[in-house]
PDB file of C-alpha atoms in Angstrom:
ATOM      1  CA  MET D   1     -75.536 -36.344 -20.764  1.00 92.00           C
ATOM      2  CA  ASP D   2     -79.334 -36.260 -22.046  1.00 93.00           C
ATOM      3  CA  LYS D   3     -81.339 -35.941 -18.803  1.00 97.00           C
ATOM      4  CA  ILE D   4     -80.793 -34.926 -15.468  1.00 98.00           C
ATOM      5  CA  LEU D   5     -82.550 -37.357 -13.013  1.00 98.00           C
ATOM      6  CA  PHE D   6     -84.619 -36.543  -9.562  1.00 98.00           C
ATOM      7  CA  GLU D   7     -81.159 -38.082  -7.580  1.00 97.00           C
ATOM      8  CA  GLN D   8     -78.994 -36.439  -9.718  1.00 98.00           C
ATOM      9  CA  ILE D   9     -80.640 -32.724  -8.793  1.00 98.00           C
ATOM     10  CA  PRO D  10     -78.646 -32.310  -5.895  1.00 98.00           C
ATOM     11  CA  ASP D  11     -74.955 -32.999  -7.476  1.00 98.00           C
ATOM     12  CA  LEU D  12     -76.064 -30.007 -10.462  1.00 98.00           C
ATOM     13  CA  PHE D  13     -76.673 -27.564  -7.489  1.00 98.00           C
ATOM     14  CA  GLU D  14     -73.205 -28.734  -5.844  1.00 98.00           C
ATOM     15  CA  SER D  15     -71.775 -27.979  -9.372  1.00 98.00           C
ATOM     16  CA  ILE D  16     -72.811 -24.451  -9.277  1.00 98.00           C
ATOM     17  CA  GLY D  17     -72.569 -24.281  -5.039  1.00 97.00           C
ATOM     18  CA  THR D  18     -68.446 -25.210  -6.041  1.00 98.00           C
ATOM     19  CA  LEU D  19     -68.007 -22.631  -8.699  1.00 98.00           C
ATOM     20  CA  PHE D  20     -69.575 -19.447  -6.352  1.00 97.00           C
ATOM     21  CA  ILE D  21     -67.074 -21.137  -3.319  1.00 97.00           C
ATOM     22  CA  GLU D  22     -64.100 -20.632  -6.431  1.00 98.00           C
ATOM     23  CA  LYS D  23     -65.415 -17.013  -7.240  1.00 98.00           C
ATOM     24  CA  LYS D  24     -66.192 -15.827  -3.945  1.00 97.00           C
ATOM     25  CA  GLU D  25     -63.141 -13.261  -3.446  1.00 97.00           C
ATOM     26  CA  GLU D  26     -63.656 -11.806  -6.891  1.00 96.00           C
ATOM     27  CA  LEU D  27     -67.371 -11.197  -6.443  1.00 96.00           C
ATOM     28  CA  CYS D  28     -66.465  -9.310  -2.753  1.00 96.00           C
ATOM     29  CA  GLU D  29     -64.057  -7.392  -4.729  1.00 94.00           C
ATOM     30  CA  MET D  30     -66.643  -6.732  -7.572  1.00 91.00           C
ATOM     31  CA  ASP D  31     -69.156  -5.619  -5.495  1.00 89.00           C
ATOM     32  CA  ALA D  32     -67.405  -3.956  -3.103  1.00 88.00           C
ATOM     33  CA  ARG D  33     -67.146  -0.885  -5.666  1.00 84.00           C
ATOM     34  CA  PHE D  34     -70.127  -0.699  -5.924  1.00 76.00           C
ATOM     35  CA  GLY D  35     -72.589  -2.746  -3.289  1.00 76.00           C
ATOM     36  CA  ASP D  36     -72.073  -3.767   0.045  1.00 80.00           C
ATOM     37  CA  GLY D  37     -69.238  -6.276  -1.114  1.00 87.00           C
ATOM     38  CA  ASP D  38     -70.879  -9.637   0.466  1.00 91.00           C
ATOM     39  CA  LEU D  39     -71.703 -11.050  -2.631  1.00 94.00           C
ATOM     40  CA  GLY D  40     -69.528 -13.361  -3.285  1.00 95.00           C
ATOM     41  CA  LEU D  41     -70.658 -14.591   0.661  1.00 95.00           C
ATOM     42  CA  THR D  42     -73.958 -14.388  -0.239  1.00 95.00           C
ATOM     43  CA  MET D  43     -73.513 -17.127  -3.274  1.00 96.00           C
ATOM     44  CA  SER D  44     -71.226 -19.122  -1.789  1.00 96.00           C
ATOM     45  CA  LYS D  45     -72.990 -19.656   1.043  1.00 96.00           C
ATOM     46  CA  GLY D  46     -76.725 -19.867   0.123  1.00 96.00           C
ATOM     47  CA  TYR D  47     -75.695 -22.387  -2.862  1.00 97.00           C
ATOM     48  CA  GLY D  48     -73.042 -24.000  -1.344  1.00 96.00           C
ATOM     49  CA  ALA D  49     -75.799 -25.352   1.358  1.00 97.00           C
ATOM     50  CA  LEU D  50     -78.355 -25.729  -1.021  1.00 97.00           C
ATOM     51  CA  PRO D  51     -77.238 -29.408  -2.104  1.00 97.00           C
ATOM     52  CA  ASP D  52     -77.463 -30.653   1.509  1.00 97.00           C
ATOM     53  CA  LEU D  53     -80.928 -29.062   1.784  1.00 97.00           C
ATOM     54  CA  MET D  54     -82.216 -30.331  -1.438  1.00 98.00           C
ATOM     55  CA  ARG D  55     -80.554 -33.744   0.144  1.00 97.00           C
ATOM     56  CA  ALA D  56     -82.723 -33.791   3.318  1.00 97.00           C
ATOM     57  CA  GLU D  57     -86.017 -32.755   1.515  1.00 97.00           C
ATOM     58  CA  ALA D  58     -85.442 -36.031  -1.010  1.00 96.00           C
ATOM     59  CA  GLU D  59     -87.085 -38.197   0.854  1.00 93.00           C
ATOM     60  CA  GLY D  60     -90.080 -36.473   1.362  1.00 95.00           C
ATOM     61  CA  ALA D  61     -90.130 -35.047  -2.427  1.00 97.00           C
ATOM     62  CA  GLY D  62     -91.302 -38.723  -3.282  1.00 95.00           C
ATOM     63  CA  GLY D  63     -89.302 -38.198  -6.715  1.00 97.00           C
ATOM     64  CA  ASP D  64     -91.138 -34.522  -7.391  1.00 98.00           C
ATOM     65  CA  ILE D  65     -87.991 -32.190  -8.279  1.00 98.00           C
ATOM     66  CA  GLY D  66     -89.816 -29.275  -7.893  1.00 98.00           C
ATOM     67  CA  LYS D  67     -90.632 -30.318  -4.265  1.00 98.00           C
ATOM     68  CA  MET D  68     -87.645 -30.681  -3.301  1.00 98.00           C
ATOM     69  CA  LEU D  69     -86.237 -27.534  -5.185  1.00 98.00           C
ATOM     70  CA  MET D  70     -89.170 -25.559  -3.732  1.00 97.00           C
ATOM     71  CA  LYS D  71     -88.535 -27.235  -0.684  1.00 97.00           C
ATOM     72  CA  ALA D  72     -85.095 -26.672  -0.129  1.00 97.00           C
ATOM     73  CA  GLY D  73     -85.083 -23.141  -2.161  1.00 96.00           C
ATOM     74  CA  MET D  74     -87.613 -22.187   1.212  1.00 95.00           C
ATOM     75  CA  LYS D  75     -85.084 -23.216   3.619  1.00 95.00           C
ATOM     76  CA  MET D  76     -81.866 -21.620   1.422  1.00 95.00           C
ATOM     77  CA  SER D  77     -83.735 -18.447   2.106  1.00 91.00           C
ATOM     78  CA  SER D  78     -83.350 -18.108   5.794  1.00 91.00           C
ATOM     79  CA  LEU D  79     -79.773 -18.926   5.458  1.00 90.00           C
ATOM     80  CA  VAL D  80     -78.505 -16.039   3.713  1.00 89.00           C
ATOM     81  CA  PRO D  81     -81.209 -13.213   4.544  1.00 81.00           C
ATOM     82  CA  SER D  82     -79.877 -10.299   2.124  1.00 87.00           C
ATOM     83  CA  THR D  83     -81.220  -8.876  -0.856  1.00 88.00           C
ATOM     84  CA  MET D  84     -79.559 -11.171  -2.965  1.00 92.00           C
ATOM     85  CA  GLY D  85     -79.938 -14.469  -0.872  1.00 92.00           C
ATOM     86  CA  PHE D  86     -83.938 -13.827  -1.368  1.00 93.00           C
ATOM     87  CA  LEU D  87     -83.530 -12.953  -4.887  1.00 95.00           C
ATOM     88  CA  MET D  88     -81.594 -16.665  -5.074  1.00 95.00           C
ATOM     89  CA  SER D  89     -84.034 -18.524  -2.792  1.00 96.00           C
ATOM     90  CA  THR D  90     -87.236 -17.012  -4.590  1.00 96.00           C
ATOM     91  CA  GLY D  91     -85.747 -17.860  -8.286  1.00 97.00           C
ATOM     92  CA  VAL D  92     -85.202 -21.674  -7.014  1.00 97.00           C
ATOM     93  CA  MET D  93     -88.533 -21.846  -5.468  1.00 97.00           C
ATOM     94  CA  GLU D  94     -90.160 -20.521  -8.778  1.00 98.00           C
ATOM     95  CA  GLY D  95     -88.387 -22.159 -10.850  1.00 98.00           C
ATOM     96  CA  GLY D  96     -89.397 -25.396  -9.057  1.00 97.00           C
ATOM     97  CA  LYS D  97     -93.006 -24.535  -8.655  1.00 97.00           C
ATOM     98  CA  ALA D  98     -92.557 -24.755 -12.897  1.00 98.00           C
ATOM     99  CA  LEU D  99     -91.305 -28.101 -12.573  1.00 98.00           C
ATOM    100  CA  LYS D 100     -93.416 -29.845 -10.058  1.00 97.00           C
ATOM    101  CA  GLY D 101     -94.894 -33.521 -11.136  1.00 97.00           C
ATOM    102  CA  LYS D 102     -91.522 -34.281 -12.380  1.00 98.00           C
ATOM    103  CA  THR D 103     -89.121 -37.174 -12.301  1.00 97.00           C
ATOM    104  CA  GLU D 104     -86.254 -36.098 -14.561  1.00 98.00           C
ATOM    105  CA  LEU D 105     -85.015 -33.266 -16.548  1.00 98.00           C
ATOM    106  CA  ASP D 106     -84.569 -33.123 -20.446  1.00 98.00           C
ATOM    107  CA  GLY D 107     -83.385 -29.758 -22.321  1.00 98.00           C
ATOM    108  CA  ASN D 108     -86.892 -28.745 -22.146  1.00 98.00           C
ATOM    109  CA  ASP D 109     -87.859 -28.715 -18.630  1.00 98.00           C
ATOM    110  CA  LEU D 110     -84.044 -27.061 -18.390  1.00 98.00           C
ATOM    111  CA  ALA D 111     -85.351 -24.074 -19.843  1.00 98.00           C
ATOM    112  CA  VAL D 112     -88.891 -24.452 -18.142  1.00 98.00           C
ATOM    113  CA  TYR D 113     -86.783 -23.783 -14.983  1.00 98.00           C
ATOM    114  CA  LEU D 114     -84.585 -21.272 -15.925  1.00 98.00           C
ATOM    115  CA  LYS D 115     -87.770 -19.382 -17.218  1.00 98.00           C
ATOM    116  CA  GLY D 116     -89.003 -20.094 -14.041  1.00 98.00           C
ATOM    117  CA  PHE D 117     -85.981 -18.289 -12.297  1.00 98.00           C
ATOM    118  CA  ALA D 118     -85.927 -14.948 -13.920  1.00 98.00           C
ATOM    119  CA  ALA D 119     -89.473 -14.784 -13.204  1.00 98.00           C
ATOM    120  CA  GLY D 120     -88.783 -15.052  -9.620  1.00 97.00           C
ATOM    121  CA  VAL D 121     -86.258 -12.934  -9.511  1.00 97.00           C
ATOM    122  CA  GLN D 122     -88.288 -10.473 -11.306  1.00 96.00           C
ATOM    123  CA  LYS D 123     -90.916 -11.110  -9.066  1.00 94.00           C
ATOM    124  CA  ARG D 124     -89.036 -11.034  -5.527  1.00 93.00           C
ATOM    125  CA  GLY D 125     -86.936  -7.907  -6.751  1.00 92.00           C
ATOM    126  CA  LYS D 126     -89.310  -5.831  -8.786  1.00 93.00           C
ATOM    127  CA  CYS D 127     -87.159  -5.035 -11.337  1.00 92.00           C
ATOM    128  CA  GLN D 128     -87.170  -4.818 -14.978  1.00 94.00           C
ATOM    129  CA  SER D 129     -84.570  -5.336 -18.442  1.00 95.00           C
ATOM    130  CA  GLY D 130     -82.038  -2.926 -18.462  1.00 94.00           C
ATOM    131  CA  GLN D 131     -81.932  -1.771 -14.320  1.00 92.00           C
ATOM    132  CA  ARG D 132     -78.194  -3.295 -14.362  1.00 91.00           C
ATOM    133  CA  THR D 133     -78.976  -6.382 -11.984  1.00 93.00           C
ATOM    134  CA  ILE D 134     -79.166 -10.244 -12.109  1.00 96.00           C
ATOM    135  CA  TYR D 135     -81.983  -9.857 -13.881  1.00 97.00           C
ATOM    136  CA  ASP D 136     -79.929  -8.880 -16.965  1.00 97.00           C
ATOM    137  CA  SER D 137     -78.167 -12.300 -17.346  1.00 98.00           C
ATOM    138  CA  VAL D 138     -80.602 -14.543 -15.829  1.00 98.00           C
ATOM    139  CA  LEU D 139     -83.439 -13.471 -18.440  1.00 98.00           C
ATOM    140  CA  PRO D 140     -81.373 -13.571 -21.566  1.00 98.00           C
ATOM    141  CA  ALA D 141     -80.129 -16.938 -20.195  1.00 98.00           C
ATOM    142  CA  ALA D 142     -83.609 -18.530 -19.897  1.00 98.00           C
ATOM    143  CA  GLU D 143     -84.783 -16.747 -23.242  1.00 98.00           C
ATOM    144  CA  ALA D 144     -82.323 -18.069 -24.989  1.00 98.00           C
ATOM    145  CA  ALA D 145     -82.901 -22.070 -23.384  1.00 98.00           C
ATOM    146  CA  GLU D 146     -86.721 -22.035 -24.463  1.00 98.00           C
ATOM    147  CA  ALA D 147     -86.131 -20.820 -28.134  1.00 98.00           C
ATOM    148  CA  LYS D 148     -82.937 -23.927 -28.008  1.00 98.00           C
ATOM    149  CA  ALA D 149     -85.569 -26.123 -26.467  1.00 98.00           C
ATOM    150  CA  ALA D 150     -88.417 -25.002 -29.547  1.00 98.00           C
ATOM    151  CA  GLU D 151     -86.117 -25.977 -31.494  1.00 97.00           C
ATOM    152  CA  GLY D 152     -86.138 -29.583 -30.043  1.00 96.00           C
ATOM    153  CA  GLY D 153     -82.419 -29.258 -28.447  1.00 97.00           C
ATOM    154  CA  SER D 154     -81.093 -31.301 -26.528  1.00 97.00           C
ATOM    155  CA  LEU D 155     -80.094 -31.051 -22.780  1.00 98.00           C
ATOM    156  CA  GLU D 156     -76.174 -30.116 -23.320  1.00 98.00           C
ATOM    157  CA  GLU D 157     -77.848 -27.970 -25.822  1.00 98.00           C
ATOM    158  CA  VAL D 158     -80.445 -26.166 -24.087  1.00 98.00           C
ATOM    159  CA  ILE D 159     -77.545 -25.107 -21.440  1.00 98.00           C
ATOM    160  CA  ARG D 160     -74.878 -24.068 -23.817  1.00 98.00           C
ATOM    161  CA  ALA D 161     -77.645 -21.474 -25.184  1.00 98.00           C
ATOM    162  CA  ALA D 162     -78.270 -20.167 -21.909  1.00 98.00           C
ATOM    163  CA  LEU D 163     -74.503 -19.916 -21.190  1.00 98.00           C
ATOM    164  CA  GLU D 164     -74.395 -17.860 -24.206  1.00 98.00           C
ATOM    165  CA  GLY D 165     -77.027 -15.688 -23.476  1.00 98.00           C
ATOM    166  CA  ALA D 166     -76.051 -14.690 -19.595  1.00 98.00           C
ATOM    167  CA  LYS D 167     -72.731 -14.318 -20.992  1.00 98.00           C
ATOM    168  CA  ALA D 168     -74.246 -11.325 -23.915  1.00 98.00           C
ATOM    169  CA  GLY D 169     -76.686 -10.105 -21.182  1.00 98.00           C
ATOM    170  CA  VAL D 170     -73.359  -9.765 -18.794  1.00 98.00           C
ATOM    171  CA  GLU D 171     -71.831  -7.913 -21.380  1.00 98.00           C
ATOM    172  CA  ALA D 172     -74.708  -5.531 -22.643  1.00 97.00           C
ATOM    173  CA  THR D 173     -75.135  -4.833 -18.424  1.00 95.00           C
ATOM    174  CA  LYS D 174     -71.775  -2.388 -19.252  1.00 94.00           C
ATOM    175  CA  ASP D 175     -74.097  -0.059 -20.965  1.00 90.00           C
ATOM    176  CA  MET D 176     -77.120   0.085 -18.139  1.00 90.00           C
ATOM    177  CA  VAL D 177     -77.587   2.899 -16.053  1.00 79.00           C
ATOM    178  CA  PRO D 178     -78.019   1.607 -12.417  1.00 68.00           C
ATOM    179  CA  VAL D 179     -81.455   2.149 -10.249  1.00 70.00           C
ATOM    180  CA  PHE D 180     -80.873   0.359  -7.412  1.00 69.00           C
ATOM    181  CA  GLY D 181     -78.306   0.637  -4.472  1.00 66.00           C
ATOM    182  CA  LYS D 182     -74.870   2.497  -3.982  1.00 59.00           C
ATOM    183  CA  ALA D 183     -74.645   1.693  -8.121  1.00 60.00           C
ATOM    184  CA  ALA D 184     -77.498   4.033  -8.765  1.00 59.00           C
ATOM    185  CA  VAL D 185     -75.402   6.552  -6.733  1.00 56.00           C
ATOM    186  CA  HIS D 186     -72.053   5.911  -8.265  1.00 58.00           C
ATOM    187  CA  ALA D 187     -73.865   5.439 -11.908  1.00 61.00           C
ATOM    188  CA  ALA D 188     -71.219   7.560 -14.148  1.00 61.00           C
ATOM    189  CA  GLN D 189     -68.315   4.952 -12.570  1.00 69.00           C
ATOM    190  CA  CYS D 190     -70.438   2.166 -13.806  1.00 65.00           C
ATOM    191  CA  VAL D 191     -69.920   2.862 -17.868  1.00 71.00           C
ATOM    192  CA  GLY D 192     -67.997   0.093 -19.001  1.00 79.00           C
ATOM    193  CA  VAL D 193     -68.233  -1.898 -16.210  1.00 85.00           C
ATOM    194  CA  GLU D 194     -70.178  -5.831 -16.184  1.00 91.00           C
ATOM    195  CA  ASP D 195     -72.987  -5.651 -13.479  1.00 93.00           C
ATOM    196  CA  GLN D 196     -71.680  -7.608 -10.394  1.00 92.00           C
ATOM    197  CA  GLY D 197     -75.084  -9.518  -9.402  1.00 93.00           C
ATOM    198  CA  ALA D 198     -75.278 -10.349 -13.566  1.00 96.00           C
ATOM    199  CA  VAL D 199     -71.757 -11.891 -13.766  1.00 97.00           C
ATOM    200  CA  ALA D 200     -73.349 -13.411 -10.282  1.00 97.00           C
ATOM    201  CA  GLY D 201     -76.096 -14.631 -12.670  1.00 98.00           C
ATOM    202  CA  TYR D 202     -73.767 -15.785 -15.218  1.00 98.00           C
ATOM    203  CA  TYR D 203     -71.679 -18.188 -13.002  1.00 98.00           C
ATOM    204  CA  LYS D 204     -74.677 -19.862 -12.347  1.00 98.00           C
ATOM    205  CA  ILE D 205     -75.479 -20.684 -15.207  1.00 98.00           C
ATOM    206  CA  LEU D 206     -71.974 -21.871 -15.788  1.00 98.00           C
ATOM    207  CA  GLY D 207     -72.204 -23.679 -13.146  1.00 98.00           C
ATOM    208  CA  MET D 208     -74.888 -26.207 -14.502  1.00 98.00           C
ATOM    209  CA  SER D 209     -73.489 -26.030 -17.650  1.00 98.00           C
ATOM    210  CA  ASN D 210     -69.883 -27.738 -15.915  1.00 98.00           C
ATOM    211  CA  TYR D 211     -72.211 -30.171 -14.388  1.00 98.00           C
ATOM    212  CA  ILE D 212     -74.538 -31.061 -17.841  1.00 98.00           C
ATOM    213  CA  CYS D 213     -71.800 -31.168 -20.697  1.00 97.00           C
ATOM    214  CA  GLY D 214     -69.187 -32.335 -18.051  1.00 87.00           C
TER     215      GLY D 214
END
């Protein structure tokens, strides 16, 4: 696949939703150790609903991918009114804002979306790199995608680079000290353990890769 057309965007996100439904129990179990135990529910519900929200907005978007993403992301936020839900919906909206006017996506456009998504997460969560959050996987993914796109990388090459970046980001969280939520209280127990939010960020990129690379 060398580009993603407007009408294929919901299918791209459906691949993400399908993966989160498969990983729901795994993420809930991970989250139960240092969080509220509902991460898998939030991700599967939010991304599971997002494709249909996009389809509902498609006609009004007039072929504008960015507009469809922004409107669907806004509706997504009301379906998953939790910290992670707001982070995800804000990321989708910011990624959409960066793609305003686009009618199809190539490798460079995908990198732009991922950078916008990461910026949205950072903006809403007021988090920084190294604080052991989802930002620690989605930012490296965006940066790796951006670097590959700058080299003239294809859509498939860009998403593969993003996936490797996200994977490395997840691994790095094993040595990070958490500063948010219950994990901060149990910081000593987090040593050597992947951050569940970062894993969720990796799965988002993996879902996109599954669709793009087949």
